[in-house]
XYZ file of C-alpha atoms in Angstrom:
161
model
C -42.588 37.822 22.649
C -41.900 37.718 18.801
C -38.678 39.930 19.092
C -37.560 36.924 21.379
C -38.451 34.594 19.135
C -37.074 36.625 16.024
C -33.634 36.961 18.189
C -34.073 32.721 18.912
C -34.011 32.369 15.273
C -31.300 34.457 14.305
C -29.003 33.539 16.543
C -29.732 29.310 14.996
C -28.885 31.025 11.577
C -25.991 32.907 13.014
C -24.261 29.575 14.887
C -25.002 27.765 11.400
C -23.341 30.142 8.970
C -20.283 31.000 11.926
C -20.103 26.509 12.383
C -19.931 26.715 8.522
C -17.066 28.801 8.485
C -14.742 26.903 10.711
C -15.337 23.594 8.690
C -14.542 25.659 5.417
C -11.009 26.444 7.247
C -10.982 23.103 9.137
C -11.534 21.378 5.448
C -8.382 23.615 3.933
C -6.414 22.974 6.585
C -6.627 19.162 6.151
C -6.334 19.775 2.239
C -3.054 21.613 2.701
C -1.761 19.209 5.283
C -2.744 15.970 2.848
C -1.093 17.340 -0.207
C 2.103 18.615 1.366
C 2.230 15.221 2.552
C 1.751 13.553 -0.714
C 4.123 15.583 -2.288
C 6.787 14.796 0.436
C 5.983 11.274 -0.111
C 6.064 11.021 -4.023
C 9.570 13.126 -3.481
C 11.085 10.662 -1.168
C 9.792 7.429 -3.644
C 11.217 9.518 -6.566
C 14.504 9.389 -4.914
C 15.170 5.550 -4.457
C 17.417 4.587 -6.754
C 17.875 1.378 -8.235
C 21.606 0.643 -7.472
C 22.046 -2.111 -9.680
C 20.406 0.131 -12.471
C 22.866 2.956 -11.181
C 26.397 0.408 -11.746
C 25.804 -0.283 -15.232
C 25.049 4.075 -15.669
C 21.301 3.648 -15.442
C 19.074 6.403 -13.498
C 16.043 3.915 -12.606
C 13.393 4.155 -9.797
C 13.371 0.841 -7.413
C 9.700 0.087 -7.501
C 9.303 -1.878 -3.624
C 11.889 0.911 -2.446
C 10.024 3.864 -3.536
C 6.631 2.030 -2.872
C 7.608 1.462 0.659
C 9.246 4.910 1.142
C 6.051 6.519 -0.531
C 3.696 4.632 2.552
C 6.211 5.180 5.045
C 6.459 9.071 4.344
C 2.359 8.900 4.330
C 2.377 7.557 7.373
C 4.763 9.926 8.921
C 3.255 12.721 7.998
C -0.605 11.805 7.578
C -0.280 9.704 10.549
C -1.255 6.762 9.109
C -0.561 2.942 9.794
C 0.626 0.799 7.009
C -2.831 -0.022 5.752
C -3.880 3.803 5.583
C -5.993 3.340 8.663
C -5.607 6.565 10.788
C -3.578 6.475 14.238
C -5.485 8.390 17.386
C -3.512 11.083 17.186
C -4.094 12.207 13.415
C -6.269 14.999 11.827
C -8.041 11.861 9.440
C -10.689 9.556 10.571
C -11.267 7.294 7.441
C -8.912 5.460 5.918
C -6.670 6.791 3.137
C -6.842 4.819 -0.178
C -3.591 4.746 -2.945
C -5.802 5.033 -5.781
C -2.029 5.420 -8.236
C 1.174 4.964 -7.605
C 3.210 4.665 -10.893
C 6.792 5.039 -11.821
C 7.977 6.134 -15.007
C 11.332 4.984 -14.966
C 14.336 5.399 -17.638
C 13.206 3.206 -20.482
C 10.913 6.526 -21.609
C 11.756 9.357 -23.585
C 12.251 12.248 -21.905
C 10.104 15.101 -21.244
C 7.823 12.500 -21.207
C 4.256 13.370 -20.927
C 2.098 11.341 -18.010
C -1.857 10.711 -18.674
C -3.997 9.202 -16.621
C -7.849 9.494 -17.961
C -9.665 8.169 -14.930
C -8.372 10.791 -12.152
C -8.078 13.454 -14.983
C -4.206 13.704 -14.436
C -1.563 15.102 -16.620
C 2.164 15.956 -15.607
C 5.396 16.587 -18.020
C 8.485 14.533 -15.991
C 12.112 15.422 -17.482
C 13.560 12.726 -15.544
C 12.335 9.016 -13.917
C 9.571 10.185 -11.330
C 6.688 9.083 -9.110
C 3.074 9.783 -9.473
C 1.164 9.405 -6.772
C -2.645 9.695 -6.045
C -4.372 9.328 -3.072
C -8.176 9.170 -1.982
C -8.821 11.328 1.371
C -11.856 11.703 2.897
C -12.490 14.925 5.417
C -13.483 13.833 8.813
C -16.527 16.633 9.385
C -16.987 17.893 12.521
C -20.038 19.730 13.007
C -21.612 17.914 10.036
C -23.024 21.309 8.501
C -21.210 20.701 5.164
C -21.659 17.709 2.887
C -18.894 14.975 2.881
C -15.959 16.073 1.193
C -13.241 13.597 -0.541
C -10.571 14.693 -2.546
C -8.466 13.078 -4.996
C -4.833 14.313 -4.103
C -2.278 14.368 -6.489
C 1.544 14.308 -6.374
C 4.549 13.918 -8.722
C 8.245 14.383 -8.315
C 11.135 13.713 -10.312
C 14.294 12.010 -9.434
C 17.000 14.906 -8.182
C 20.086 13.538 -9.907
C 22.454 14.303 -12.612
């Protein structure tokens, strides 16, 4: 009787360390996805060009342009509506949050040097850019791990001459 009830309790440890497992890959795999996906959409914001800017010989970053591309690339690829709230279809279950989205445009000196002290950011841009940081929150799914949120960040530079 206690080798049954021996095996009983192994096999609870056993399904809780194998369940733990699969949400440590499940996690990564929704880490990878979210900051190729950030880093698609700071590219694409960093690439709207401000064509008035551009006739007078001016590399600038249109701010509603890139903003818009930048939610519209999140959306695509996060599968996202425009207010971050996840469609049935995607990986996510809470809503994603745009905790930065800044442009560092022209009017700096170049390689300029981006801080940002609250998020603990730092990135050298040699040209205009995007930075872009983004609050996601792992949907668990056997709820053996704590919750996990992550802080993604993404910058790109403008790809121009």
């Amino acid at each position: 009787m206690y080798k049954l009830l021996l095996i009983m309790m192994m096999m609870t440890v056993w399904m809780a360390v194998h369940l733990m497992g699969v949400e440590e890959e499940l996690a990564m795999k929704t880490l990878s996805q979210s900051k190729r996906a950030i880093n698609r959409a700071a590219h694409a914001a960093a690439q709207q060009l401000d064509k008035e800017a551009l006739g007078n010989g001016e590399l600038r970053i249109d701010p509603q342009t890139a903003a818009e591309t930048a939610m519209n690339y999140l959306g695509g690829n996060l599968l996202v509506d425009d207010e971050g709230v996840p469609l049935d279809n995607s990986i996510l279950q809470e809503p994603i949050e745009v905790l930065v989205f800044d442009i560092v445009n022209g009017d700096q000196t170049f390689p300029y040097v981006y801080r940002n002290d609250e998020h603990q950011f730092e990135a050298v841009l040699r040209k205009p850019g995007v930075i872009l940081i983004v609050k996601v929150v792992y949907p668990r799914s056997f709820r053996v791990l704590e919750p996990i949120e992550w802080e993604i960040r993404g910058a790109a530079e403008l790809v121009a001459g």
